Amino acid sequence: MDLTGKVAIVTGASKGIGRATVEALLARGAAVAGWGRTAPEGLVHERFQFFECDVRDEVAVAEALTNTQRELGPEIHVLVNNAGLGIAGAVDGFKTDDWKLMFDTNVHGTFFCSRAVLPQMKRQQVGHIINIASIAGTTGIENMAGYCASKFAVRGFSQSLFKEVRNHGIKVTCVSPGSTQTNFFDDIPGTTPNDAMMSPADIAGFIIYSLETPFNFHVVEVEMRPLQPKK
């Protein structure tokens, strides 16, 4: 897809992978709607607009889509489901509210946003949904059961969705990054971002590559890992 003039929605646009993806899309000529609870600080661009949206709330998602289409036009070509969070803890001491918060954001938010844009993408017979999962969605991690379970769910959702919509010209790509230098680790004990990790721009670069693939094929799922994580 040539991204020039296309309309893209990025959730969780304020920091990390979300912000890097917004900047990469703008550099490729797209008009970008950033959805999130907090606007990206200092990001001003004639083709960027921020719409306050809590992806856990399906009504808020519907309103954000209405506002996006009013401001940027009816067509929606790209959705990047990036909003997410991780909370660590042993299962037998884990708070129910924290468990629900991860699933409401990571899983239900991905579902609400995808469901919202699909009717327009089907009318267009073209579109691309990028779901950000995690290496934690491919293997269990001690004291991260809730986060792993939510990201396994994102992968299962993505694999099912791509089979549903491929005949409508809609691509679905699930990206599972390994350790990346973001604020994700602020609430994860024992891990701090470091230069051996991937950068948000690394992930954004792959997202752009995936979006720009020719119409006749798409990348269904990919893992991304640091080359020398222990260095």
XYZ file of C-alpha atoms in Angstrom:
231
model
C 0.000 0.000 0.000
C 1.268 3.446 -0.891
C 0.707 5.342 2.356
C 0.637 8.802 0.777
C -2.720 10.363 1.572
C -3.994 7.271 3.397
C -5.740 7.545 6.778
C -4.258 5.575 9.673
C -5.430 5.139 13.257
C -2.874 4.343 15.965
C -4.026 3.498 19.494
C -1.816 4.195 22.475
C -0.168 6.939 20.458
C 1.373 8.970 23.283
C 4.605 7.011 23.901
C 6.815 4.143 22.858
C 5.861 2.010 19.867
C 2.646 3.965 19.316
C 4.341 7.326 19.024
C 7.160 5.929 16.887
C 4.569 4.423 14.556
C 2.708 7.729 14.279
C 5.947 9.495 13.352
C 6.867 6.806 10.813
C 3.433 6.976 9.175
C 3.613 10.758 8.939
C 7.047 10.465 7.318
C 5.488 8.212 4.656
C 2.761 10.734 3.845
C -0.203 9.321 5.770
C -2.782 11.291 7.722
C -2.787 9.902 11.253
C -5.386 9.824 14.007
C -3.877 9.111 17.391
C -6.292 7.503 19.833
C -5.484 7.362 23.527
C -6.090 8.732 26.973
C -3.087 11.072 26.741
C -1.942 13.134 23.766
C 1.669 12.682 22.611
C 3.631 15.556 24.102
C 5.109 17.994 21.598
C 3.834 16.166 18.512
C 2.494 18.806 16.135
C 1.973 18.002 12.458
C -0.538 19.183 9.875
C -1.511 15.566 9.133
C -1.812 14.432 12.761
C -4.846 14.757 14.998
C -5.312 13.377 18.489
C -8.667 12.009 19.635
C -9.144 11.181 23.290
C -10.266 7.568 23.537
C -10.170 4.821 26.156
C -10.088 1.662 24.028
C -11.609 -0.310 26.917
C -14.890 1.548 26.311
C -16.716 0.514 23.126
C -18.798 3.705 23.165
C -15.625 5.822 23.341
C -14.185 3.822 20.423
C -17.296 4.448 18.322
C -17.123 8.169 19.118
C -13.431 8.333 18.245
C -14.120 6.714 14.880
C -16.940 9.171 14.161
C -14.675 12.091 15.057
C -11.813 10.692 12.973
C -13.992 10.286 9.895
C -15.447 13.760 10.338
C -11.975 15.342 10.492
C -9.940 13.116 8.153
C -12.556 11.722 5.780
C -14.648 8.548 5.628
C -11.977 6.117 4.440
C -9.869 4.238 7.004
C -6.913 2.402 5.507
C -4.824 1.398 8.534
C -5.500 0.507 12.164
C -2.596 -0.153 14.519
C -3.875 -1.744 17.730
C -0.970 -0.774 19.950
C -2.618 0.279 23.239
C -1.725 -2.177 25.959
C -0.183 -2.692 29.371
C 1.448 -5.367 31.507
C 1.217 -5.989 35.244
C 3.448 -8.538 36.971
C 2.567 -10.761 39.893
C 2.070 -14.320 41.095
C -1.294 -15.846 40.219
C -2.251 -16.655 43.815
C -1.798 -13.038 44.865
C -2.918 -11.302 41.698
C -5.606 -8.626 41.973
C -8.785 -9.289 40.045
C -8.976 -5.652 38.982
C -5.460 -5.802 37.500
C -6.306 -9.011 35.618
C -9.440 -7.417 34.176
C -7.577 -4.197 33.325
C -5.083 -6.091 31.153
C -7.775 -8.028 29.310
C -9.990 -4.956 28.913
C -7.106 -3.034 27.338
C -5.057 -5.645 25.503
C -7.842 -7.925 24.256
C -11.183 -6.142 24.412
C -9.668 -2.888 23.153
C -8.186 -4.681 20.157
C -11.579 -6.250 19.454
C -13.547 -3.001 19.853
C -11.251 -1.016 17.559
C -11.034 -3.742 14.916
C -14.789 -4.241 14.896
C -15.316 -0.495 14.549
C -13.206 -0.044 11.397
C -14.079 -3.264 9.570
C -17.367 -2.122 7.977
C -15.606 0.801 6.270
C -12.640 -1.341 5.244
C -15.039 -3.886 3.738
C -16.794 -1.137 1.779
C -13.409 -0.044 0.441
C -12.269 -3.631 -0.174
C -8.870 -2.600 1.151
C -7.352 -2.048 4.582
C -4.707 -3.282 6.999
C -5.015 -4.024 10.715
C -1.799 -4.361 12.724
C -2.137 -5.981 16.153
C 0.760 -5.565 18.582
C 1.107 -8.755 20.619
C 4.342 -9.779 22.362
C 6.883 -12.546 22.727
C 4.898 -13.100 25.941
C 2.096 -14.259 23.666
C 4.247 -17.150 22.419
C 5.539 -18.602 25.696
C 4.669 -18.499 29.369
C 6.686 -16.269 31.716
C 6.858 -16.649 35.477
C 4.839 -13.970 37.309
C 3.422 -12.684 34.009
C 0.526 -15.128 33.570
C -2.112 -12.449 33.033
C -0.092 -10.513 30.498
C 0.914 -13.694 28.655
C -2.693 -14.880 28.564
C -3.868 -11.561 27.136
C -1.219 -11.541 24.402
C -1.881 -15.196 23.512
C -5.478 -14.016 23.039
C -4.365 -11.200 20.712
C -2.497 -13.730 18.567
C -5.494 -16.064 18.407
C -7.788 -13.170 17.527
C -5.411 -12.035 14.789
C -5.044 -15.482 13.263
C -8.819 -15.898 13.131
C -9.532 -12.393 11.868
C -7.155 -12.569 8.916
C -9.005 -15.644 7.639
C -12.336 -13.837 7.980
C -11.395 -10.689 6.083
C -8.708 -11.628 3.546
C -11.278 -12.058 0.764
C -12.373 -8.461 1.363
C -8.873 -7.210 0.528
C -8.122 -6.578 4.207
C -4.786 -7.621 5.672
C -4.211 -8.514 9.326
C -0.676 -8.645 10.734
C 0.227 -9.684 14.268
C 3.573 -8.355 15.526
C 5.179 -9.947 18.593
C 8.096 -7.810 19.787
C 10.601 -8.947 22.354
C 12.137 -6.531 24.847
C 11.862 -2.960 23.614
C 12.979 0.307 25.201
C 9.605 1.636 26.329
C 7.844 2.636 29.537
C 6.339 -0.880 29.648
C 9.052 -1.866 32.127
C 8.177 0.922 34.573
C 5.874 -1.473 36.423
C 7.842 -4.693 35.844
C 10.237 -5.371 38.756
C 13.809 -6.362 37.942
C 13.945 -5.069 34.372
C 15.068 -1.695 33.112
C 15.209 -0.503 29.497
C 18.724 -0.660 28.065
C 20.549 -0.229 24.774
C 20.609 -3.981 24.080
C 16.844 -3.871 23.657
C 15.117 -2.950 20.419
C 13.955 0.620 19.973
C 10.341 1.655 19.297
C 11.563 2.885 15.894
C 12.668 -0.681 15.081
C 9.118 -1.932 15.581
C 7.635 1.018 13.712
C 9.965 0.336 10.800
C 8.652 -3.195 10.448
C 5.076 -1.935 10.670
C 5.752 0.388 7.743
C 7.350 -2.451 5.772
C 4.304 -4.638 6.394
C 1.887 -1.881 5.367
C 3.782 -1.203 2.143
C 3.825 -4.813 0.910
C 2.185 -5.373 -2.504
C -1.541 -6.068 -2.479
C -1.212 -9.742 -3.404
C 0.465 -10.871 -0.156
C 0.781 -9.921 3.462
C 2.792 -10.796 6.544
C 0.444 -12.687 8.849
C 2.623 -12.949 11.948
C 6.170 -12.088 12.953
C 8.390 -12.239 16.039
C 10.948 -9.496 16.591
C 13.781 -9.989 19.086
C 16.956 -8.154 20.077
C 20.044 -9.698 18.483
C 22.232 -9.548 21.623
C 19.838 -9.093 24.551
C 22.376 -9.979 27.251
C 25.187 -7.792 25.917
